[in-house]
Coordinates of C-alpha atoms in Angstrom, one line a residue:
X1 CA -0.1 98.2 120.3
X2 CA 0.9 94.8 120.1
X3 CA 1.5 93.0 116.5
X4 CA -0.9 89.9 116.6
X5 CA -0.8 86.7 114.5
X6 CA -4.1 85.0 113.1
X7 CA -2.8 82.0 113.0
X8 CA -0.7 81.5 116.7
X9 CA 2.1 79.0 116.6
X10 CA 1.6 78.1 112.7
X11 CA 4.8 76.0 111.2
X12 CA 6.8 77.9 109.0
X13 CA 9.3 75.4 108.1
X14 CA 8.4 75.1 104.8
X15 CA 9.9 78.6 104.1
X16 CA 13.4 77.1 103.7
X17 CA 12.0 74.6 100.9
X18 CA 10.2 77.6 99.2
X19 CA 12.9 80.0 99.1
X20 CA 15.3 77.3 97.6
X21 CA 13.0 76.6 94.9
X22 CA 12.1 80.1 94.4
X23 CA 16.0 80.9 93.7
X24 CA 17.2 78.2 91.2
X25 CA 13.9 80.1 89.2
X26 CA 15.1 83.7 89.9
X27 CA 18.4 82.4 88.7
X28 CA 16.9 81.1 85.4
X29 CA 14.6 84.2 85.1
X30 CA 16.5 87.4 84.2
X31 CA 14.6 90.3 86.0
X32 CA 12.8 88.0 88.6
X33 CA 13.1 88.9 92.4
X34 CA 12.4 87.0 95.5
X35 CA 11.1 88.5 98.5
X36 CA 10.4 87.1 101.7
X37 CA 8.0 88.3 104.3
X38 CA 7.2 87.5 107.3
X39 CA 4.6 84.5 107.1
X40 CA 5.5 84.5 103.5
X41 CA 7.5 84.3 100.1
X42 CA 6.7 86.0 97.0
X43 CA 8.3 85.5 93.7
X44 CA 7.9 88.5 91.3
X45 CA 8.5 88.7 87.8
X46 CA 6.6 92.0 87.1
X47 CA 10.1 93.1 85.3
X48 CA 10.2 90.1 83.0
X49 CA 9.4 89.6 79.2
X50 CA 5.9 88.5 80.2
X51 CA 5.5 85.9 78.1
X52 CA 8.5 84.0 79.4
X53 CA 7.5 85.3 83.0
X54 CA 4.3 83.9 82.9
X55 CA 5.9 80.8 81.9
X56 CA 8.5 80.4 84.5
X57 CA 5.9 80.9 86.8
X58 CA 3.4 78.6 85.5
X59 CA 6.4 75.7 85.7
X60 CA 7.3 77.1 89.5
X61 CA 4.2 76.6 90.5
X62 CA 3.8 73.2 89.5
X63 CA 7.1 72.1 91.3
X64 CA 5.8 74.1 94.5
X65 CA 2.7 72.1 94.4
X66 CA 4.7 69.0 93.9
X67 CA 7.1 69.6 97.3
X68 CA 4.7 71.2 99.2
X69 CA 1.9 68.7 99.0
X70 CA 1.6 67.9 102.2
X71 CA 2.3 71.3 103.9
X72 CA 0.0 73.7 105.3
X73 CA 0.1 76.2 102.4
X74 CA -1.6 78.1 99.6
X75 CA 0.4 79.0 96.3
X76 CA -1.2 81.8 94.8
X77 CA -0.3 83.8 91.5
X78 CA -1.1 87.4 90.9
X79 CA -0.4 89.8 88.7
X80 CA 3.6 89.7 88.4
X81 CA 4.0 87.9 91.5
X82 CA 3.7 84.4 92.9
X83 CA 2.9 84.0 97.1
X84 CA 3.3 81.3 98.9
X85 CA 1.9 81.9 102.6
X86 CA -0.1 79.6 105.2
X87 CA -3.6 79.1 104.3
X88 CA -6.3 80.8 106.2
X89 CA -3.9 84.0 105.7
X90 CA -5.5 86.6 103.3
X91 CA -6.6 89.7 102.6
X92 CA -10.3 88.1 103.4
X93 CA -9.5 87.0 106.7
X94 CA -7.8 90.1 107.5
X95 CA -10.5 92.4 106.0
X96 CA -12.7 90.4 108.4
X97 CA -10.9 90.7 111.7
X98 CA -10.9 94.6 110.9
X99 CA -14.6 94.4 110.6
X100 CA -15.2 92.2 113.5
X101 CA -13.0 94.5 115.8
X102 CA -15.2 97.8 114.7
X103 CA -18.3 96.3 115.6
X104 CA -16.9 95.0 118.6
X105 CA -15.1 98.5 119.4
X106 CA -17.6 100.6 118.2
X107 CA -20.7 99.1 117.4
X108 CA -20.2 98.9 113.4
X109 CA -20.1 100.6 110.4
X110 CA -22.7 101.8 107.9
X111 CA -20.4 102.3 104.9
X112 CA -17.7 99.6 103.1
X113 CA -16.1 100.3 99.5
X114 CA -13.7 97.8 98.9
X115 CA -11.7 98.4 95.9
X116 CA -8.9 95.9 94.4
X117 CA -7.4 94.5 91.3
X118 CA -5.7 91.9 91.7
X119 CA -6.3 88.2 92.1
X120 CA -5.7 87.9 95.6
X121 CA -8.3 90.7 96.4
X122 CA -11.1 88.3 95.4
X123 CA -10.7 87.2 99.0
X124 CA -11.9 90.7 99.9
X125 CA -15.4 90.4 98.0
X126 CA -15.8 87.0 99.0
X127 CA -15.5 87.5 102.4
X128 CA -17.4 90.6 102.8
X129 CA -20.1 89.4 100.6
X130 CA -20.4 86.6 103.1
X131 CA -20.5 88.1 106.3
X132 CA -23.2 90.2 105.5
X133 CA -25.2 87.9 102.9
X134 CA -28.1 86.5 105.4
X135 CA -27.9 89.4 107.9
X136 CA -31.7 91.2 108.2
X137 CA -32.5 94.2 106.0
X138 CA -31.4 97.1 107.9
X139 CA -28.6 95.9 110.4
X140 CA -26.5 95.6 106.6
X141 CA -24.0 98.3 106.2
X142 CA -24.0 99.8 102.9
X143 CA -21.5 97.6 100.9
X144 CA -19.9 98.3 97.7
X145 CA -17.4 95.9 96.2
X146 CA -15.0 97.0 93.0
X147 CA -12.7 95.7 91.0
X148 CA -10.5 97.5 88.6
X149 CA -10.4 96.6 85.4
X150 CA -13.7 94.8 83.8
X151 CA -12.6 91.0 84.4
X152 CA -14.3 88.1 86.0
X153 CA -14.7 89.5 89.7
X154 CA -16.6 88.2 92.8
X155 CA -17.1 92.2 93.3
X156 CA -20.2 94.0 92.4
X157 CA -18.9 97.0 90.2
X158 CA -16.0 97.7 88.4
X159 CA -14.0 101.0 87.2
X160 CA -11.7 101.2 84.5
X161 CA -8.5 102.1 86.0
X162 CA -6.5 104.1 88.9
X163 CA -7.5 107.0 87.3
X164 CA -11.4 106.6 87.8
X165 CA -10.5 104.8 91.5
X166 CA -9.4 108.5 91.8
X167 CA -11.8 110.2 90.4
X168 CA -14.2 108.0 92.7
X169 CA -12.6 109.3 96.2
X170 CA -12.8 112.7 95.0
X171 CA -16.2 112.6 94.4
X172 CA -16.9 110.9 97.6
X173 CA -14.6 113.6 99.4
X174 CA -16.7 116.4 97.1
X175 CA -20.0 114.7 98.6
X176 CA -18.8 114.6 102.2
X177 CA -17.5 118.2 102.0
X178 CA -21.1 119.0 100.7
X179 CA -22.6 117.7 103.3
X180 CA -21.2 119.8 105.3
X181 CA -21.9 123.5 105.2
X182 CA -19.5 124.9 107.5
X183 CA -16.2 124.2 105.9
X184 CA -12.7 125.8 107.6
X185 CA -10.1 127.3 106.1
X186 CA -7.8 124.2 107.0
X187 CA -11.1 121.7 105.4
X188 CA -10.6 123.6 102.0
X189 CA -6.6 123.4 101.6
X190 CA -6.8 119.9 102.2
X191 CA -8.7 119.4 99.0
X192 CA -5.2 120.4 97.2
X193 CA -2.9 118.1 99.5
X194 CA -4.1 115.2 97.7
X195 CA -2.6 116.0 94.2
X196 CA -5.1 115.0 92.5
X197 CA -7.3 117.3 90.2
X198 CA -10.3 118.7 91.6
X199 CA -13.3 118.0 88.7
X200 CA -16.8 118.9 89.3
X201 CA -18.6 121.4 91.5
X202 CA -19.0 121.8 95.2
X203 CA -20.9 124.2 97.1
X204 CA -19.3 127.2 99.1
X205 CA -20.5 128.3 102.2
X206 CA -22.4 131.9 102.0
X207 CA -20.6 133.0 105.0
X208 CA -17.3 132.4 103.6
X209 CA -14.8 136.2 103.8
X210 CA -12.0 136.8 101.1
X211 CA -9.7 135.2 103.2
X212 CA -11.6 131.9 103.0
X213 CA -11.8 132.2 99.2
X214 CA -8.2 133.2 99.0
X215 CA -7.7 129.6 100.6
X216 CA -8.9 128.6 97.4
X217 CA -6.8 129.8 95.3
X218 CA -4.0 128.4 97.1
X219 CA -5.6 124.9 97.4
X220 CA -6.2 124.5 94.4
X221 CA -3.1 125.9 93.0
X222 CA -2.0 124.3 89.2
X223 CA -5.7 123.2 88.6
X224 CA -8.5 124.4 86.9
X225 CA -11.4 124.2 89.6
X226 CA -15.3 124.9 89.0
X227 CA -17.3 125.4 92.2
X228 CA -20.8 127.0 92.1
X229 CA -21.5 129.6 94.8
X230 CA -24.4 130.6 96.3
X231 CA -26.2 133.9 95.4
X232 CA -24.4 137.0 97.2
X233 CA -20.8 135.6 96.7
X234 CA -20.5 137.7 93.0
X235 CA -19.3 141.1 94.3
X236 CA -17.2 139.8 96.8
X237 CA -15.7 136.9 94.6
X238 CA -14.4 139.4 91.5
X239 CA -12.6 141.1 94.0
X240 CA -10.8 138.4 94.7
X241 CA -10.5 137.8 91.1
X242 CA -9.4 141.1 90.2
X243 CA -6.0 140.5 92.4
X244 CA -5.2 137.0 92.6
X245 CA -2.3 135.6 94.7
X246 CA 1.1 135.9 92.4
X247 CA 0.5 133.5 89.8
X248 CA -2.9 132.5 90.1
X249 CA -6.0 133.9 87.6
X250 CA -9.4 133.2 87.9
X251 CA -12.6 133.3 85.4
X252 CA -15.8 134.6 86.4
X253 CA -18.8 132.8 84.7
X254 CA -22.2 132.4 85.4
X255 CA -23.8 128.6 85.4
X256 CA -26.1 127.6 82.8
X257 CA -26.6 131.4 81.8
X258 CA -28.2 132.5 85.0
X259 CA -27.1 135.4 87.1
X260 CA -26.6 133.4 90.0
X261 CA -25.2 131.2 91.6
X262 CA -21.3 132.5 89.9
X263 CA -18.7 129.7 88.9
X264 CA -15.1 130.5 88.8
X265 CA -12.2 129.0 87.6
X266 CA -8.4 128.4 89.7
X267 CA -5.3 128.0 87.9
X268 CA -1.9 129.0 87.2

């Protein structure tokens, strides 16, 4: 398909003013870098001593708003990084125009987690919590909004870092795979091709053969892996155990002292 514009025909001459200004401050600012997009310009200084960063930026800033007064533009400053793009243009208009075209091509949705964690991902709360704000109980999808870090935030949650946005997707992969109780061979690699540790348990289907748990072992190779199993999979399981693939082991345990269901453990 096609590459569209949200705002057809916009002016884009002020670009040349921008980049000039932005320059004379990369000059001055050792580590800064300029970067120009297509409907934009960004000025990062992610790689600079951040107090003087912040500073430069802070000064740029003012002389942007200064020559650019009467131009059709928003100046914006995240973290490391100030954009200068045409207004209207965001990752709120854009996260909107997705949503539109999904209920238009499909009817809707009935799930949206938004996750961000910068400043210009505000847009992204703001405008989903609008769109669906005065909408009748039960034609609302169900929306979660997150920001990382716990800062002042139009979203509704927050998580600590990346590594809990991780841990998040995993458990909603965990929950999906769950929910479904006929997993393939192929379903189960995949939940090593992610590179991310596998924490928690998850259900095994009671039809699965030793080929199926041997996927496994393979999937999950270089982590250690609980999963509880239905009663039945103990003999056939500490076979498997018994002669792991070449540099694999595996623990046999029981869950919370009971015979069944069996929990084992993947690594290397």
């Amino acid at each position: 398909s096609e590459w569209r514009q949200l705002l057809p025909d916009n002016d884009l001459s002020w670009k040349e003013t921008v980049a000039t200004v932005m320059e004379a401050y990369k000059v001055r600012t050792n580590g800064a870098q300029t970067e120009v997009k297509g409907s934009s310009l960004v000025w990062k200084f992610d790689e600079v001593d951040p107090e003087f960063g912040l500073m430069q930026a802070k000064e740029m800033c003012v002389h942007l708003n200064t020559v650019l007064a009467n131009c059709p533009v928003a100046i914006i400053t995240g973290k490391g990084y100030v954009e200068v793009r045409p207004k209207g243009v965001n990752k709120g208009a854009m996260v909107d125009h997705v949503v539109s075209q999904l209920y238009s091509q499909v009817g809707g949705v009935d799930f949206i987690l938004c996750i961000g964690d910068d400043s210009a991902d505000e847009f992204m709360f703001q405008a989903l919590h609008a769109r669906f704000a005065d909408r009748p109980a039960g034609t609302v999808p169900a929306l979660f909004t997150c920001v990382v870090g716990r800062k002042p935030s139009s979203a509704q949650y927050y998580v600590n870092g990346a590594d809990e946005v991780l841990e998040l997707c995993q458990s909603l992969r965990l929950h999906s795979t769950r929910a479904n109780r006929n997993l393939s061979t192929s379903d189960l690699k995949g939940l090593g091709r992610g590179r991310v540790p596998i924490r928690g348990e998850g259900p095994l289907n009671s039809s699965m053969d030793g080929s199926t748990m041997r996927a496994v072992f393979a999937a999950t190779r270089g982590t250690s892996t609980p999963f509880a199993l239905p009663a039945g999979h103990g003999a056939r399981l500490a076979s498997i155990a018994a002669s792991p693939p070449p540099g694999q082991r595996a623990e046999l345990g029981t869950v919370d002292g009971a015979a069944e269901p069996i929990k084992f453990t993947v690594g290397q």
